[in-house]
mmCIF file of C-alpha atoms in Angstrom:
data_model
loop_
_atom_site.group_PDB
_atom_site.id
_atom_site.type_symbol
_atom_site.label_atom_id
_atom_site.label_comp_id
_atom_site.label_asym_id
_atom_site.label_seq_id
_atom_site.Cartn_x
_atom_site.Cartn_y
_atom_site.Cartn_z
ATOM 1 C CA UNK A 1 -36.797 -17.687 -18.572
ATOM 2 C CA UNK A 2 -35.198 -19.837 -15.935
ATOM 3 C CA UNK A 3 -33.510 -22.088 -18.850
ATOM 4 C CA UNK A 4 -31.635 -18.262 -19.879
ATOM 5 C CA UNK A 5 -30.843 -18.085 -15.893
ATOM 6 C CA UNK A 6 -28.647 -21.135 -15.742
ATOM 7 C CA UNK A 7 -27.788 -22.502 -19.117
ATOM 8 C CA UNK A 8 -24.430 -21.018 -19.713
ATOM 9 C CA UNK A 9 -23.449 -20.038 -24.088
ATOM 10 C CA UNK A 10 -20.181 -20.766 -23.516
ATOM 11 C CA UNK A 11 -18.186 -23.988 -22.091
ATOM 12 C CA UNK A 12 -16.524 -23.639 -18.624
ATOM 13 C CA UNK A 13 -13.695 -24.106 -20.289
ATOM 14 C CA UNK A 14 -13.533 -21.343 -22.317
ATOM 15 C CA UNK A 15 -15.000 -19.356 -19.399
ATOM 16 C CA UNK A 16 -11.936 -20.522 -16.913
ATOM 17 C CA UNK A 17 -9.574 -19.804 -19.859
ATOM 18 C CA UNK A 18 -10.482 -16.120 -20.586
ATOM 19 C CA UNK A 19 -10.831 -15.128 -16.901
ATOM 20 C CA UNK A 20 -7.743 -16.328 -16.195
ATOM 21 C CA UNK A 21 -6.146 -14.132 -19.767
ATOM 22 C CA UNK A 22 -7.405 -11.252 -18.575
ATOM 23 C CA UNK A 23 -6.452 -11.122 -15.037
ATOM 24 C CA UNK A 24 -2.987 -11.827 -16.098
ATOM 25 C CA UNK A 25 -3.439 -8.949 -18.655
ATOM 26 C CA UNK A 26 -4.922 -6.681 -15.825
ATOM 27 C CA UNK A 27 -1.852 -7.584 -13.586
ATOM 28 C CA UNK A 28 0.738 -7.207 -16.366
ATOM 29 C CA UNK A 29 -0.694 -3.751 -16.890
ATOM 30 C CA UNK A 30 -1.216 -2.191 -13.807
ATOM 31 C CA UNK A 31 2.414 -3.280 -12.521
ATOM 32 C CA UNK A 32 3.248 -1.158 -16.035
ATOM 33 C CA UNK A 33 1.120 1.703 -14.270
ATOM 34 C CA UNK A 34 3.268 2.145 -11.691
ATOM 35 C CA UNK A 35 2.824 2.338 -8.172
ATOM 36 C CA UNK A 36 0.835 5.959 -8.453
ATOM 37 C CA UNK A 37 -2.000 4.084 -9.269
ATOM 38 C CA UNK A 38 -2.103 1.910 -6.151
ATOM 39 C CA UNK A 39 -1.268 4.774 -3.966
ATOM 40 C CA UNK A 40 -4.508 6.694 -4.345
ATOM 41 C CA UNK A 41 -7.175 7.249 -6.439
ATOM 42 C CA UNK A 42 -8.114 9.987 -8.067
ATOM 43 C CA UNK A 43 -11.176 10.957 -10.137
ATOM 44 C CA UNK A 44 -9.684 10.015 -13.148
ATOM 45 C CA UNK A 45 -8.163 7.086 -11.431
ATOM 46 C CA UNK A 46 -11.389 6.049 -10.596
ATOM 47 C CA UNK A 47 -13.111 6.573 -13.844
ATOM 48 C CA UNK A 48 -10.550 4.006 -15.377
ATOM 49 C CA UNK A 49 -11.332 1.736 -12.762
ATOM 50 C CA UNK A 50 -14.451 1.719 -13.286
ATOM 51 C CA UNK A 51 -14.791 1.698 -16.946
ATOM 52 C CA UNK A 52 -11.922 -0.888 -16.685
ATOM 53 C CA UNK A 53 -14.041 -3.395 -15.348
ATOM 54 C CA UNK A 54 -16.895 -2.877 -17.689
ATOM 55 C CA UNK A 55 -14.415 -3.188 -20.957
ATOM 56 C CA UNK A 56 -13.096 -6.324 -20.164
ATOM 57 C CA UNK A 57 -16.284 -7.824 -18.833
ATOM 58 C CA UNK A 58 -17.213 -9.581 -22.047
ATOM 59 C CA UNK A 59 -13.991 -10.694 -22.465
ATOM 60 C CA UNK A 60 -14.489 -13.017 -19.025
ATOM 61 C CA UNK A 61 -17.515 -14.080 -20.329
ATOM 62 C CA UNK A 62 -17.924 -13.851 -23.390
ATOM 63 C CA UNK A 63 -21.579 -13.955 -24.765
ATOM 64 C CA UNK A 64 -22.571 -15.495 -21.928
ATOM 65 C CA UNK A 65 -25.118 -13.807 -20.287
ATOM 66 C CA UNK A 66 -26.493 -16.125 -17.649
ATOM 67 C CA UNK A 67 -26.563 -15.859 -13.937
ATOM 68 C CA UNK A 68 -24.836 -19.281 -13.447
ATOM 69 C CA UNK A 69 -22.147 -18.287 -15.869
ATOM 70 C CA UNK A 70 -21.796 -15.158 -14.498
ATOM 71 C CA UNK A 71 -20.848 -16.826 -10.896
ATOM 72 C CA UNK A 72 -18.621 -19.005 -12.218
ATOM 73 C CA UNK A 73 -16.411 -16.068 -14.100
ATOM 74 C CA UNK A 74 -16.622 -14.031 -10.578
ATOM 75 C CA UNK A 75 -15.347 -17.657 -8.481
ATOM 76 C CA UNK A 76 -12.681 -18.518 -11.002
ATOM 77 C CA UNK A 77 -11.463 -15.285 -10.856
ATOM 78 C CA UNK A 78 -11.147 -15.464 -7.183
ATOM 79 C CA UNK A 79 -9.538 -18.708 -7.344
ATOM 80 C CA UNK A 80 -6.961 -17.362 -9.502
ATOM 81 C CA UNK A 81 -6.366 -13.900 -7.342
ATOM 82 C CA UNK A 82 -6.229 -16.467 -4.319
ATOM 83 C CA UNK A 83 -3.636 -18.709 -5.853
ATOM 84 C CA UNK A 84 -1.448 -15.930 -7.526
ATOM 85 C CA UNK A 85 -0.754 -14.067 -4.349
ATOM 86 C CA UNK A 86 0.138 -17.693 -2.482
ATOM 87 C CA UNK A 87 2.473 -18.142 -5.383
ATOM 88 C CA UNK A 88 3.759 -15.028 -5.095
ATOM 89 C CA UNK A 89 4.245 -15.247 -1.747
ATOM 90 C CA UNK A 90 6.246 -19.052 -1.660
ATOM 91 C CA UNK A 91 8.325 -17.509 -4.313
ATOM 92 C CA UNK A 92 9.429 -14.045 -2.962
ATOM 93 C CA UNK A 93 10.655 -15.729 0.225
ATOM 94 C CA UNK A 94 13.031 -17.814 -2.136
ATOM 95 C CA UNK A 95 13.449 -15.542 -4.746
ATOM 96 C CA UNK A 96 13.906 -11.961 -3.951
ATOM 97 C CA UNK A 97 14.589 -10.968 -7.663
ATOM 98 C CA UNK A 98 11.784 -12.441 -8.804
ATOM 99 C CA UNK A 99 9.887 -10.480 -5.948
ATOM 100 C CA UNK A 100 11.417 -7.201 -7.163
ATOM 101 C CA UNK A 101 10.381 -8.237 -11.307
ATOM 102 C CA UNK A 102 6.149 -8.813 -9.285
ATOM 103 C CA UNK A 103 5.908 -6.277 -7.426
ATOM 104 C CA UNK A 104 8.650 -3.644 -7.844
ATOM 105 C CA UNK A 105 10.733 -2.214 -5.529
ATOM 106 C CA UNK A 106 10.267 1.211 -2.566
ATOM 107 C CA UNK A 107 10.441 4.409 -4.101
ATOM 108 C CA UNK A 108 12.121 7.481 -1.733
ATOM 109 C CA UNK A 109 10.026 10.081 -2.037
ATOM 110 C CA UNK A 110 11.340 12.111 0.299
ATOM 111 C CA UNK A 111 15.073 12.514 1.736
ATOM 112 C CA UNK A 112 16.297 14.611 4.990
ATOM 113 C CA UNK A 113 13.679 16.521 4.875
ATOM 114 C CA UNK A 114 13.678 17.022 0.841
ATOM 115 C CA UNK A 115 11.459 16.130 -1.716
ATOM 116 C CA UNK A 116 12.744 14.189 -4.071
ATOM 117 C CA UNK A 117 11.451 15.853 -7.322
ATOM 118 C CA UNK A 118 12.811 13.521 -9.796
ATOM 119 C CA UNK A 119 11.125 10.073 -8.138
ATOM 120 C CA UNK A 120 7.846 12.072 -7.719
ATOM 121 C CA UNK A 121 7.693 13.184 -11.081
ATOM 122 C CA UNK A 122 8.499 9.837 -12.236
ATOM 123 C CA UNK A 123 5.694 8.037 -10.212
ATOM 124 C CA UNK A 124 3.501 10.847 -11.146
ATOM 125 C CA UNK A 125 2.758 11.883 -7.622
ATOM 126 C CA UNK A 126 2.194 15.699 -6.675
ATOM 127 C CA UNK A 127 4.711 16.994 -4.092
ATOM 128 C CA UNK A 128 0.836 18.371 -2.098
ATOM 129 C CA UNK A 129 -0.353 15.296 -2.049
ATOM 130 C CA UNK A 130 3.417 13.220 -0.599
ATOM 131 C CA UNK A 131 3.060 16.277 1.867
ATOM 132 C CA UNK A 132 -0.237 15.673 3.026
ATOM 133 C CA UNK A 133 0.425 11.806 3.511
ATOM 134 C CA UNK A 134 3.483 12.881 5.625
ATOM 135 C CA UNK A 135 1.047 14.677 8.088
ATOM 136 C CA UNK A 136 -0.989 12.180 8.358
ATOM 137 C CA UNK A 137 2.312 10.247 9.809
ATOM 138 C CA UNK A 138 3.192 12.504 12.233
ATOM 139 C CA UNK A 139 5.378 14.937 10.682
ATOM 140 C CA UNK A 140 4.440 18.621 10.646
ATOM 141 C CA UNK A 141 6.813 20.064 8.000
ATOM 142 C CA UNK A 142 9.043 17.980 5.332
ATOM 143 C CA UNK A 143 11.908 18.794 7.181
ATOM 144 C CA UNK A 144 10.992 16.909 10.097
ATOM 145 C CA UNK A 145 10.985 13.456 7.564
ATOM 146 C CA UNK A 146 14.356 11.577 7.431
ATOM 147 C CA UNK A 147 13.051 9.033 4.780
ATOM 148 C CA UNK A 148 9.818 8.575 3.405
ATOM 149 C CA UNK A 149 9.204 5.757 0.362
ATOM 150 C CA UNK A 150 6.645 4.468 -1.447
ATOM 151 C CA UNK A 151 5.720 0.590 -1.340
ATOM 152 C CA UNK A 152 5.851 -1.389 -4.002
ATOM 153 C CA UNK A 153 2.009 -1.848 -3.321
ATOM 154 C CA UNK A 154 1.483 1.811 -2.963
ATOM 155 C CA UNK A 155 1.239 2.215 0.774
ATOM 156 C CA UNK A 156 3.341 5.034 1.681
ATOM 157 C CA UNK A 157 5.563 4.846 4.574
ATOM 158 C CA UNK A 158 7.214 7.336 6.769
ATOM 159 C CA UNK A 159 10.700 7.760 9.075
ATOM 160 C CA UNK A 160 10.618 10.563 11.265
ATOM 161 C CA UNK A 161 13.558 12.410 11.843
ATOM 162 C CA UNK A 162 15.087 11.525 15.619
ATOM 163 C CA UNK A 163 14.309 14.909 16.671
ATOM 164 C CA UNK A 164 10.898 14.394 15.651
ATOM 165 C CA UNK A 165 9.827 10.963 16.904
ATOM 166 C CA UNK A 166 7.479 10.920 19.887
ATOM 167 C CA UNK A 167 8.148 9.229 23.195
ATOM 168 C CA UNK A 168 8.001 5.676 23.675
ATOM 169 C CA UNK A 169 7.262 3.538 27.196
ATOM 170 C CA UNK A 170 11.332 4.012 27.664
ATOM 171 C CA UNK A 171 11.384 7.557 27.706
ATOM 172 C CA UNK A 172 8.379 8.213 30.249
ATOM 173 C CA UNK A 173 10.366 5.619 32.399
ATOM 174 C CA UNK A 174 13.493 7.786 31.934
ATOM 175 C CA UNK A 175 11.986 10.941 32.689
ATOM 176 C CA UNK A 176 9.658 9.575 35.502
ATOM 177 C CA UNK A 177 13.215 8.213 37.202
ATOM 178 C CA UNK A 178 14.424 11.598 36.560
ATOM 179 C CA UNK A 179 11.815 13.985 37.843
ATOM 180 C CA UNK A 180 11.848 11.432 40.964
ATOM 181 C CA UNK A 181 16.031 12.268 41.746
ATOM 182 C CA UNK A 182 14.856 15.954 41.198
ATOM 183 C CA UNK A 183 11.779 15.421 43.917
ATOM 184 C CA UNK A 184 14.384 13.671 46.582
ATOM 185 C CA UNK A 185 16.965 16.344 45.864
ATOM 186 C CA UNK A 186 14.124 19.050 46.777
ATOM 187 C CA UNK A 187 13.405 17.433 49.313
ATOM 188 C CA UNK A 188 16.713 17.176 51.183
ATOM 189 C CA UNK A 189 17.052 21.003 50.270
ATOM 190 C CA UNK A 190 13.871 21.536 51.887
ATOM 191 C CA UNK A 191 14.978 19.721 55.393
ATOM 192 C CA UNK A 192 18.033 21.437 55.733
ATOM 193 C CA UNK A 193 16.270 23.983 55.442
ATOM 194 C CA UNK A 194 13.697 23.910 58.227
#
């Protein structure tokens, strides 16, 4: 039993070589996906997920079925996540192309206060669900959005229409200094008054 636990049926090798084929195969194909599929999950969304990581399981490990061997697949392919982002990372900041061929590039989903119909149909998004992620950013309707795009890592982000945006620390300043001119004027009205 404990020689099954921690003898491993294939070389590390092998092991480091396959994990690191299919998480460049995973990569390659959910940048294919599209950015739909890191924007949200849905039950069938899920289900692939899911049933993603159980098809290419033996491929990681082959017919390796110890515990040992098992850890090893999980930290190599957490070494390789690890050093793939910092790669990406060093060479976005010098290569903005390459940047755009990783990870894509922002998507407008919706345009003075229009939804783009085209882009969503292209990403696959429904115009409900764009409409519910605008609430959720402040806006109440779709025409109170001046831009709103999709990330290249899904994460959708909103620009309120001027009209629209709420009041920041420089406002309340502006009408505190205000209502205080209105108070002294009221107040010199009231002594000539008396």
């Amino acid at each position: 039993m404990w020689h099954d636990l921690f003898t491993t049926g294939v070389s590390y090798g092998d092991k480091t070589l396959r994990t690191i084929i299919v998480y460049a195969a995973i990569v390659v194909l959910l940048r294919l996906a599209g950015k739909r599929e890191l924007a949200q999950l849905n039950t069938l969304d899920l289900s692939v997920v899911l049933l993603l990581s159980n098809v290419v399981q033996n491929a990681v490990i082959g017919p390796d079925n110890s515990l040992i061997g098992g850890i090893y697949g999980a930290a190599v392919l957490i070494a390789v996540n690890a050093l793939f982002v910092r790669l990406q990372a060093y060479l976005s900041d010098r290569t903005p192309r390459l940047e755009r061929v990783l990870e894509g590039s922002p998507s407008v989903l919706i345009r003075d206060g229009r939804l783009q119909i085209r882009t969503l149909r292209r990403l696959a998004l429904r115009p409900a669900d764009v409409i519910v992620s605008s609430r959720k950013q402040g806006a109440e309707h779709v025409s109170d959005v001046r831009e709103m795009v999709i990330a290249p890592g899904g994460t959708m982000l909103i620009e309120l229409k001027e009209s629209e945006e709420g009041a920041d620390r420089g406002d309340v300043e502006n009408i505190r200094a205000d209502l205080a001119r209105i108070q002294e004027r009221l107040d010199m009205l009231l002594l000539r008054n008396m």
